[in-house]
Short mmCIF file of N, CA and C in Angstrom, two decimals:
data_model
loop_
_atom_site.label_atom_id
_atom_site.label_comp_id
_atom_site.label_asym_id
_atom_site.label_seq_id
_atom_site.Cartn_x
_atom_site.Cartn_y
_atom_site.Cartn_z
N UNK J 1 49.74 15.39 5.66
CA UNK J 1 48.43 14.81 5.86
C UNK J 1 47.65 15.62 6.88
N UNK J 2 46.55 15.89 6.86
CA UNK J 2 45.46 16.45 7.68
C UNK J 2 44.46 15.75 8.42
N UNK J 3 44.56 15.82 9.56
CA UNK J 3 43.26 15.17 10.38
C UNK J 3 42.30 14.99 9.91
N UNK J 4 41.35 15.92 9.02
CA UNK J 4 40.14 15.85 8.46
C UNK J 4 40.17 15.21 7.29
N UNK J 5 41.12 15.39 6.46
CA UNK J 5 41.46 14.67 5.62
C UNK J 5 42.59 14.19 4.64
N UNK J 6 43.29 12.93 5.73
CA UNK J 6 44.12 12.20 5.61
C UNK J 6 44.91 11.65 4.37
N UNK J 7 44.44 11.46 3.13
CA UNK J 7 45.14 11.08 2.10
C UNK J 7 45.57 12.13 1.21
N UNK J 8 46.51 11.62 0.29
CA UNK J 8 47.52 12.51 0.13
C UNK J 8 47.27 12.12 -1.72
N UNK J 9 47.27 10.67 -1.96
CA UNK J 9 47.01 10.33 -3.33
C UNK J 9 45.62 9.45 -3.46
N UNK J 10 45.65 9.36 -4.05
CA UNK J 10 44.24 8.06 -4.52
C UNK J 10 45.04 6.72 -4.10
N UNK J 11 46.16 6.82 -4.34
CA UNK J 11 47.01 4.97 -3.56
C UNK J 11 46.54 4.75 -1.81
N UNK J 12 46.88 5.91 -1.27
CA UNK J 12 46.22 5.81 -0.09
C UNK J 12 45.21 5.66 0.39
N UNK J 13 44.41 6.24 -0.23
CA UNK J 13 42.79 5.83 -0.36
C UNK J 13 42.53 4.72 -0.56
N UNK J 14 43.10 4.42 -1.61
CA UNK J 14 42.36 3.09 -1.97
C UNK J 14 42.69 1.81 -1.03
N UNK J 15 44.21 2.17 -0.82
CA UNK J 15 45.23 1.65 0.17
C UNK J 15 43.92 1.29 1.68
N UNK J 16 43.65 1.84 2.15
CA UNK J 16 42.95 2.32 3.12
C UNK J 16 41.29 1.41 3.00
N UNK J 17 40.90 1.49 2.41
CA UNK J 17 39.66 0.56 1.51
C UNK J 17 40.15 -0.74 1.43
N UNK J 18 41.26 -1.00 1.08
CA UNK J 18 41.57 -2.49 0.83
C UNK J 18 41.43 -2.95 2.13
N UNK J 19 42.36 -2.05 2.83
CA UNK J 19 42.73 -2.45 4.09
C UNK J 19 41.20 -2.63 5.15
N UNK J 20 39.92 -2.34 5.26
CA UNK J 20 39.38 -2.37 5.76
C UNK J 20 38.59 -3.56 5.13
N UNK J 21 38.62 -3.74 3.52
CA UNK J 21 37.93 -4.93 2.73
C UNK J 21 38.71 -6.26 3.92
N UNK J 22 40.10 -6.17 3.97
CA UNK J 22 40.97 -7.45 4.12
C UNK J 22 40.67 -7.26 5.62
N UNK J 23 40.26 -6.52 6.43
CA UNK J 23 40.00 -6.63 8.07
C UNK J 23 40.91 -6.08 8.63
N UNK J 24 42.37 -5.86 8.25
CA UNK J 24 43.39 -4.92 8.71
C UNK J 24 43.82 -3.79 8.93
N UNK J 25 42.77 -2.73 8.83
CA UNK J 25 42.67 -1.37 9.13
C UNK J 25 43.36 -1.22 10.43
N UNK J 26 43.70 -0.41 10.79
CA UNK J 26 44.03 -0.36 12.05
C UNK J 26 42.41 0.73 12.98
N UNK J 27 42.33 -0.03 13.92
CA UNK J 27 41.26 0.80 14.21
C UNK J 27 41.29 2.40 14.37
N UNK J 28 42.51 2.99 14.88
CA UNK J 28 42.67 4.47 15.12
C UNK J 28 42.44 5.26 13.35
N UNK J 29 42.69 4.52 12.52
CA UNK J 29 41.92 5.24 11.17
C UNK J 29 40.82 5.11 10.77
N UNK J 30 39.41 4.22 11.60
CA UNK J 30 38.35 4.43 11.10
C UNK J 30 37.56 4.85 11.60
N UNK J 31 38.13 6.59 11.42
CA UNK J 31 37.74 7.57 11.55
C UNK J 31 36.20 7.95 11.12
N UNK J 32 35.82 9.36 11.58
CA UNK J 32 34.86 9.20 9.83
C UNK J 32 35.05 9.76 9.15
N UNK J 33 36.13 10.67 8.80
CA UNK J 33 36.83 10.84 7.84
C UNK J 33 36.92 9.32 6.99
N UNK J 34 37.27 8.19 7.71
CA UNK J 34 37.75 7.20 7.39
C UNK J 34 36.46 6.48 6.69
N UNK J 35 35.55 6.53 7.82
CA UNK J 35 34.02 6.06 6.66
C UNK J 35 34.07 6.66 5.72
N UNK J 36 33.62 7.72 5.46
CA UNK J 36 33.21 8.50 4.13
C UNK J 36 34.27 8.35 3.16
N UNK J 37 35.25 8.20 3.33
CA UNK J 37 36.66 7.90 2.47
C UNK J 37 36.40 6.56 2.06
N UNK J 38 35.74 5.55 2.58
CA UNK J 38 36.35 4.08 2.42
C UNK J 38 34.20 4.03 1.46
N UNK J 39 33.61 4.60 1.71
CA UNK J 39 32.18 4.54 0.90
C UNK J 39 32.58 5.31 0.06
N UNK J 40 33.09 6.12 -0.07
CA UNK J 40 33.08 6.92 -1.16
C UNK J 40 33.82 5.99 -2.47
N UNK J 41 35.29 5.82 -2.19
CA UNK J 41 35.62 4.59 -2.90
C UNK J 41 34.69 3.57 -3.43
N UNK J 42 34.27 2.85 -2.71
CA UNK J 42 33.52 1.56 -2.80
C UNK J 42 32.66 1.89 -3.64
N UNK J 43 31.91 3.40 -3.53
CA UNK J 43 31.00 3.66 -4.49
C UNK J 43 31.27 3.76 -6.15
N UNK J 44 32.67 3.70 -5.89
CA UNK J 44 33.23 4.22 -7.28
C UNK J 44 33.57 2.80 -7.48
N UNK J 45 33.69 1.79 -7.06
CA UNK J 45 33.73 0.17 -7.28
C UNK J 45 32.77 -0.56 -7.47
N UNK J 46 31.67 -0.40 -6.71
CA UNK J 46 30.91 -1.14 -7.07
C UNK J 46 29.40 -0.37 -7.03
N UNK J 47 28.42 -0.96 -8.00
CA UNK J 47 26.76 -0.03 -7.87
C UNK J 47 26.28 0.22 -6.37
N UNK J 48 25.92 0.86 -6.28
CA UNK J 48 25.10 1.25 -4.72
C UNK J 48 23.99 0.52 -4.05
N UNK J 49 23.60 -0.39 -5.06
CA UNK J 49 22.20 -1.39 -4.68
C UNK J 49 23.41 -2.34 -3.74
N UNK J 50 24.43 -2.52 -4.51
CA UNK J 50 25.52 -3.55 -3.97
C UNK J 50 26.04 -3.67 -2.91
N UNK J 51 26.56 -1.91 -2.53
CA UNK J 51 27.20 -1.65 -1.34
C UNK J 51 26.06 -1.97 -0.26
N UNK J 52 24.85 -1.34 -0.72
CA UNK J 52 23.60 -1.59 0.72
C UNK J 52 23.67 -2.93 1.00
N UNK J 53 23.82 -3.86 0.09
CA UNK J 53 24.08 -5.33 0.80
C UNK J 53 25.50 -5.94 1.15
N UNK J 54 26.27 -4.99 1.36
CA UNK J 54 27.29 -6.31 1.50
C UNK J 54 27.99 -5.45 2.68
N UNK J 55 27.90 -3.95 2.59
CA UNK J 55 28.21 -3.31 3.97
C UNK J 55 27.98 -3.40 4.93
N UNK J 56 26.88 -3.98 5.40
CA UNK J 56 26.53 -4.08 7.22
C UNK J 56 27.37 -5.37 7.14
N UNK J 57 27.30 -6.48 6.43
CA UNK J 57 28.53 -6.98 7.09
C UNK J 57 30.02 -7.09 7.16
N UNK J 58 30.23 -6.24 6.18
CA UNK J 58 31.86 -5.29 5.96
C UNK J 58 31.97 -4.79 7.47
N UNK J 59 30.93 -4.06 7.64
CA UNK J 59 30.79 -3.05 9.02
C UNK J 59 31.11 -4.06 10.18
N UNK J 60 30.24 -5.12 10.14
CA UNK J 60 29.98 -5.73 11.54
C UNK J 60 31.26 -6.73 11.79
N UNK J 61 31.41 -7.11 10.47
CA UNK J 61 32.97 -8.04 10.56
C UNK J 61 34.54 -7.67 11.32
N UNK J 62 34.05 -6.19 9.99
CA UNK J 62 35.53 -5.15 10.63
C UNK J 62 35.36 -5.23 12.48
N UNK J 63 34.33 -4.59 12.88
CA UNK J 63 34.10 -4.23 14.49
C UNK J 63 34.68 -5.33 14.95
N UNK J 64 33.98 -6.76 14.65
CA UNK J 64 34.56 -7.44 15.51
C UNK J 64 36.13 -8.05 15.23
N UNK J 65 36.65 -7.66 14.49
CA UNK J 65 38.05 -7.79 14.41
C UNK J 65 38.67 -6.98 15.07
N UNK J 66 38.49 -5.75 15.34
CA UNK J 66 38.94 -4.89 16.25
C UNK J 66 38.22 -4.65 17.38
N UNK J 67 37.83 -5.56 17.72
CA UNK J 67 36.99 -5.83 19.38
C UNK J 67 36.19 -5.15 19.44
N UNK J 68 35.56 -4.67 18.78
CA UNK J 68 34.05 -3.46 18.87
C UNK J 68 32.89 -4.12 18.79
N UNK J 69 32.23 -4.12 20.01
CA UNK J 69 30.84 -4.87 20.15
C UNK J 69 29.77 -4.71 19.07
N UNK J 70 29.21 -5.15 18.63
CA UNK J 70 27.80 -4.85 17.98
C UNK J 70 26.65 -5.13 18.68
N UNK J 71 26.62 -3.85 19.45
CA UNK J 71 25.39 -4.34 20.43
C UNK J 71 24.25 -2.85 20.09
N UNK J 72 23.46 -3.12 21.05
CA UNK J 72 22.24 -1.94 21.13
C UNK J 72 22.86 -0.72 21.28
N UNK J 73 24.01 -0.32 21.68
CA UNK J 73 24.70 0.90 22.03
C UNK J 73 26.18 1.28 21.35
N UNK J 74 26.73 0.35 20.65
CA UNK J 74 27.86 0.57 19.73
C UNK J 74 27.76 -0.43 18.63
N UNK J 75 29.34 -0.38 17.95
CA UNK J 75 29.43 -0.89 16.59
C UNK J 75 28.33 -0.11 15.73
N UNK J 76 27.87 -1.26 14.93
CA UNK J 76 27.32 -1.06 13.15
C UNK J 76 26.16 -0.58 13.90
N UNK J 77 25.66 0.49 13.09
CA UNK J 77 24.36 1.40 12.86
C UNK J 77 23.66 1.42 11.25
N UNK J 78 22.61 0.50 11.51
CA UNK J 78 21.77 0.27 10.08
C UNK J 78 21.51 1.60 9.23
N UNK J 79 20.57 2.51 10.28
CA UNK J 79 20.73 3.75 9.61
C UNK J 79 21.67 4.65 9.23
N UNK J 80 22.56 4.74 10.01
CA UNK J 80 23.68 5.45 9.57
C UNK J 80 24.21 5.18 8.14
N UNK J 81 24.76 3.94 8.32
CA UNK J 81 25.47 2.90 7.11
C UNK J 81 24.64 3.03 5.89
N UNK J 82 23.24 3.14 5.62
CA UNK J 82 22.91 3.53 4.92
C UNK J 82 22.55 4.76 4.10
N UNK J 83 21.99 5.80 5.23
CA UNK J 83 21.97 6.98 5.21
C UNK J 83 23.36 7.32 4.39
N UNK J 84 24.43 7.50 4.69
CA UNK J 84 25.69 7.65 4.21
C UNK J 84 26.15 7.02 2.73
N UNK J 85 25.59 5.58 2.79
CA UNK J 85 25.91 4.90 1.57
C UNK J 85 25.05 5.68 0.53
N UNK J 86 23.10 5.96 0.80
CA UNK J 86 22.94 6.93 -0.44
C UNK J 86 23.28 8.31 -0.31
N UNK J 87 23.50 9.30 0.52
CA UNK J 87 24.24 10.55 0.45
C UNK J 87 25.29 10.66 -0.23
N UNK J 88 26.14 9.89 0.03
CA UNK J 88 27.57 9.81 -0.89
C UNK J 88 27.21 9.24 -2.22
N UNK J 89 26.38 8.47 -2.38
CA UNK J 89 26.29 8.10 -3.68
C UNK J 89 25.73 9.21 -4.50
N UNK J 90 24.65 10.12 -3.64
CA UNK J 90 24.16 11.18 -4.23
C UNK J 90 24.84 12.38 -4.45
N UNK J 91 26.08 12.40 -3.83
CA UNK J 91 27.47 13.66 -4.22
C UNK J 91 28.26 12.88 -5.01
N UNK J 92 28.23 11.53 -5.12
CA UNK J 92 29.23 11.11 -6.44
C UNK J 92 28.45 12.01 -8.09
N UNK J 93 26.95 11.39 -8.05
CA UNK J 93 26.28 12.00 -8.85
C UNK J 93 25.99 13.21 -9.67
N UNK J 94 26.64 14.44 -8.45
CA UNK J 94 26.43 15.84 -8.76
C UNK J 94 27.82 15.96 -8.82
N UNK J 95 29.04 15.04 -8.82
CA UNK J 95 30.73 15.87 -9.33
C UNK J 95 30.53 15.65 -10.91
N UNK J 96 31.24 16.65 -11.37
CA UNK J 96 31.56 16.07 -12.53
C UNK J 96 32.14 15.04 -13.01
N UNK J 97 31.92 14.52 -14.10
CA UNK J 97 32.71 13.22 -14.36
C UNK J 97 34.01 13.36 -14.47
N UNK J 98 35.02 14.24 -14.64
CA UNK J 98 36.11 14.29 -14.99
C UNK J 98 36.71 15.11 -13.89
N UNK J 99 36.05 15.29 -12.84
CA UNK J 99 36.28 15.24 -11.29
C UNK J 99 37.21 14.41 -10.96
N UNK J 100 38.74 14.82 -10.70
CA UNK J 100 39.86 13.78 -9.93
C UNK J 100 39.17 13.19 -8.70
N UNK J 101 39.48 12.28 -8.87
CA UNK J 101 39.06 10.87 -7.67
C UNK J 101 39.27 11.52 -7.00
N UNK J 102 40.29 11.99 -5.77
CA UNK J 102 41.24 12.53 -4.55
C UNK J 102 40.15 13.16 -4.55
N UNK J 103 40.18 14.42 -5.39
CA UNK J 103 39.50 16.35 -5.66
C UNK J 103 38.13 16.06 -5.02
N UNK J 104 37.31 14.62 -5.69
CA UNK J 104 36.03 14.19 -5.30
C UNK J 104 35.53 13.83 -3.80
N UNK J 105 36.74 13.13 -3.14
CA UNK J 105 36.87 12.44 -1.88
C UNK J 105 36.95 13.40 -0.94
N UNK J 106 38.07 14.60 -1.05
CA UNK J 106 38.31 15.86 -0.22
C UNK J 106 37.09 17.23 -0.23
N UNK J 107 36.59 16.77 -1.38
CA UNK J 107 35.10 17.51 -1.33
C UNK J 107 33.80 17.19 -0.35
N UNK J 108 34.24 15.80 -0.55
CA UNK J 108 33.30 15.10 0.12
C UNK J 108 33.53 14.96 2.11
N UNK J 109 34.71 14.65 2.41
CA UNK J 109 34.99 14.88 3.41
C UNK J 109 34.89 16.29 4.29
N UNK J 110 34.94 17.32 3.87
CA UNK J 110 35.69 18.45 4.05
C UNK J 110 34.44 19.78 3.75
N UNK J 111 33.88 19.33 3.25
CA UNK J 111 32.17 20.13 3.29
C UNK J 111 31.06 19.45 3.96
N UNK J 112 30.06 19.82 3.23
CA UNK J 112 29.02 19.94 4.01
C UNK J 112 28.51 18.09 4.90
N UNK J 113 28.30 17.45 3.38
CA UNK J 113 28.04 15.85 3.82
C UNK J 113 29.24 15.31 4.90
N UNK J 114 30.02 16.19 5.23
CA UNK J 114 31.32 15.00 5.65
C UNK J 114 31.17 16.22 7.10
N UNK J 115 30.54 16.76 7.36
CA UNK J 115 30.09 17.71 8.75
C UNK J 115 29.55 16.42 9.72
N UNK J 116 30.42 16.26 11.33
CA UNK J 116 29.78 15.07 11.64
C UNK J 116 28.35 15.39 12.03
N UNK J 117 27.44 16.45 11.80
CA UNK J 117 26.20 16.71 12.48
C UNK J 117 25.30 16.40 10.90
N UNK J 118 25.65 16.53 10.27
CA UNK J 118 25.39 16.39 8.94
C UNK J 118 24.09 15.46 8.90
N UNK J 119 23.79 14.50 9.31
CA UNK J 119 22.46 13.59 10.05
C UNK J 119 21.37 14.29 10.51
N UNK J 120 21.81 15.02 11.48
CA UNK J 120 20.78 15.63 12.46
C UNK J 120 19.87 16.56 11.87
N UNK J 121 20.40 16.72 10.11
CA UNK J 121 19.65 17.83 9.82
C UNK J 121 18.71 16.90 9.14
N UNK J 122 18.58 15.58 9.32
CA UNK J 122 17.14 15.02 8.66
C UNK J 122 16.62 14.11 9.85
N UNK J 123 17.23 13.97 11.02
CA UNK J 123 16.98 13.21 12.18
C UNK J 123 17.14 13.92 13.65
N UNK J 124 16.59 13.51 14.27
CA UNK J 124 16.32 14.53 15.49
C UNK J 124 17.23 13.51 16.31
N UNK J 125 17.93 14.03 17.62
CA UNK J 125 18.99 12.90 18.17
C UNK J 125 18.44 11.50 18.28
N UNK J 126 17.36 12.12 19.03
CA UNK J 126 16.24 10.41 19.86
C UNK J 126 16.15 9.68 18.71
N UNK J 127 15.55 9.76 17.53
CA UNK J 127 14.94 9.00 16.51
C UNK J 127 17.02 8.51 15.77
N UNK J 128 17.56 8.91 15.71
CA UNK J 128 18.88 8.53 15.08
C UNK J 128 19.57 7.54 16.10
N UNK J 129 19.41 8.21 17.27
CA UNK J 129 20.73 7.30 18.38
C UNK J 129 19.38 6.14 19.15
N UNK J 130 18.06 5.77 18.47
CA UNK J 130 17.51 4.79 18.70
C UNK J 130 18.28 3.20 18.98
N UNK J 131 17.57 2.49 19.47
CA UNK J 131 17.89 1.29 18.92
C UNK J 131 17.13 0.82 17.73
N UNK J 132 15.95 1.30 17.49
CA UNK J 132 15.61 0.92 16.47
C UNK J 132 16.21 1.56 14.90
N UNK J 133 16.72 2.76 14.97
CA UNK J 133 17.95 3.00 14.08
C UNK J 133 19.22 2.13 14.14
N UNK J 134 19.64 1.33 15.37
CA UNK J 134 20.64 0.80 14.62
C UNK J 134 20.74 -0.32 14.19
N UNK J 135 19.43 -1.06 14.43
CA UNK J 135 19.40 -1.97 13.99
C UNK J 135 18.58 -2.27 12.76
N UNK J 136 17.56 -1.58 12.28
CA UNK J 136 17.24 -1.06 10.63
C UNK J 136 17.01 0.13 9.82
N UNK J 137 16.74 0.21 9.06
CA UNK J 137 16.28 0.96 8.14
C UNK J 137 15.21 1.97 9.00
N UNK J 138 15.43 3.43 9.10
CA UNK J 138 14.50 4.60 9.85
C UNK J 138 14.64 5.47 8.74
N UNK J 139 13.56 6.23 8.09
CA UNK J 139 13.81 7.24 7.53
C UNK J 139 13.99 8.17 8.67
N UNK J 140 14.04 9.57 7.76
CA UNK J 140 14.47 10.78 8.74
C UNK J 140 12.98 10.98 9.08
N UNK J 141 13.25 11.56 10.42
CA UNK J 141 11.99 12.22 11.09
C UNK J 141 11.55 13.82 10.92
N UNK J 142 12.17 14.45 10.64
CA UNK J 142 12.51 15.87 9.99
C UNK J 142 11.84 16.32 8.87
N UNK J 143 11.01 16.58 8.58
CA UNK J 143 10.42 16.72 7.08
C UNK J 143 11.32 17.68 6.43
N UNK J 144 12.25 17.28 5.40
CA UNK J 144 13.29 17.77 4.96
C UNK J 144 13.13 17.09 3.92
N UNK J 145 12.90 17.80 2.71
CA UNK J 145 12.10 17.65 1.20
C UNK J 145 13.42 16.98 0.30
N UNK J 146 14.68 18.10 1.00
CA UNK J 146 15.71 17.57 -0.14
C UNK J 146 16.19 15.99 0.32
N UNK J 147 15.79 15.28 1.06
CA UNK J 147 16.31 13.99 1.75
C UNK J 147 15.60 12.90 0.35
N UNK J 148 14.71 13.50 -0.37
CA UNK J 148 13.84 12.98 -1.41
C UNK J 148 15.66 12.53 -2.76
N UNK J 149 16.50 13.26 -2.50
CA UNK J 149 17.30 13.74 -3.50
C UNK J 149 18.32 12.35 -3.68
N UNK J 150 18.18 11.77 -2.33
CA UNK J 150 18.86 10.73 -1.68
C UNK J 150 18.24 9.43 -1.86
#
């Protein structure tokens, strides 16, 4: 297994997704390796209109099961959580269909979208690490044309 990216089969993965659905993740794996692994899945479960609603409180539930505040300065981030939910949905889009699940996930982790700065190239720090980013919906501040793609 690799730090960057941890699973070995699609059982683990998915393994890993359940485990964060059921609240039992252990916190030292939700990584963000561990985000992008556990959206990426989900995306392949359920439509993406879906995930935007039912994730912030996947997000905010998990935190507080593992004692993570949801305040102005940690836990769930609106923009992020979303930002991520359509990016990944928009690299599910461009694999091929007959793209191995795993092959798809380790692509995704391990290049460019799964870079933790990967944000900054449509958000400037201030406007991302806002409070008003984490608590809704911010587009990017960056005029960055391909963010249209998303």
């Amino acid at each position: 297994m690799s730090d960057i990216f941890p699973f070995l089969t699609d059982k683990q993965l998915t393994d890993h997704t359940d485990r964060l659905l059921d609240l039992s993740l252990p916190k030292s794996q939700w990584t963000h390796a561990g985000h992008l692994s556990a959206a990426y899945d989900l995306l392949h479960r359920y439509p993406e209109e879906h995930l935007i609603r039912i994730m912030p409180d996947l997000i905010r539930n998990y935190n507080e099961a593992t004692s993570t505040p949801n305040t102005d300065q940690d836990g769930y981030h609106h923009t992020i959580t979303l930002f991520y939910i359509r990016a990944i949905a928009h690299f599910i889009r461009c694999q091929s269909p007959d793209s191995p699940f795993l092959d798809g996930c380790r692509a995704l982790v391990t290049g460019p979208y799964g870079a933790k700065d990967f944000m900054l190239m449509y958000y400037s720090k201030a406007a991302l690490f806002s409070v008003t980013a984490r608590r809704e919906w911010m587009s990017p501040d960056k005029n960055i044309p391909e963010f249209a793609l998303f």
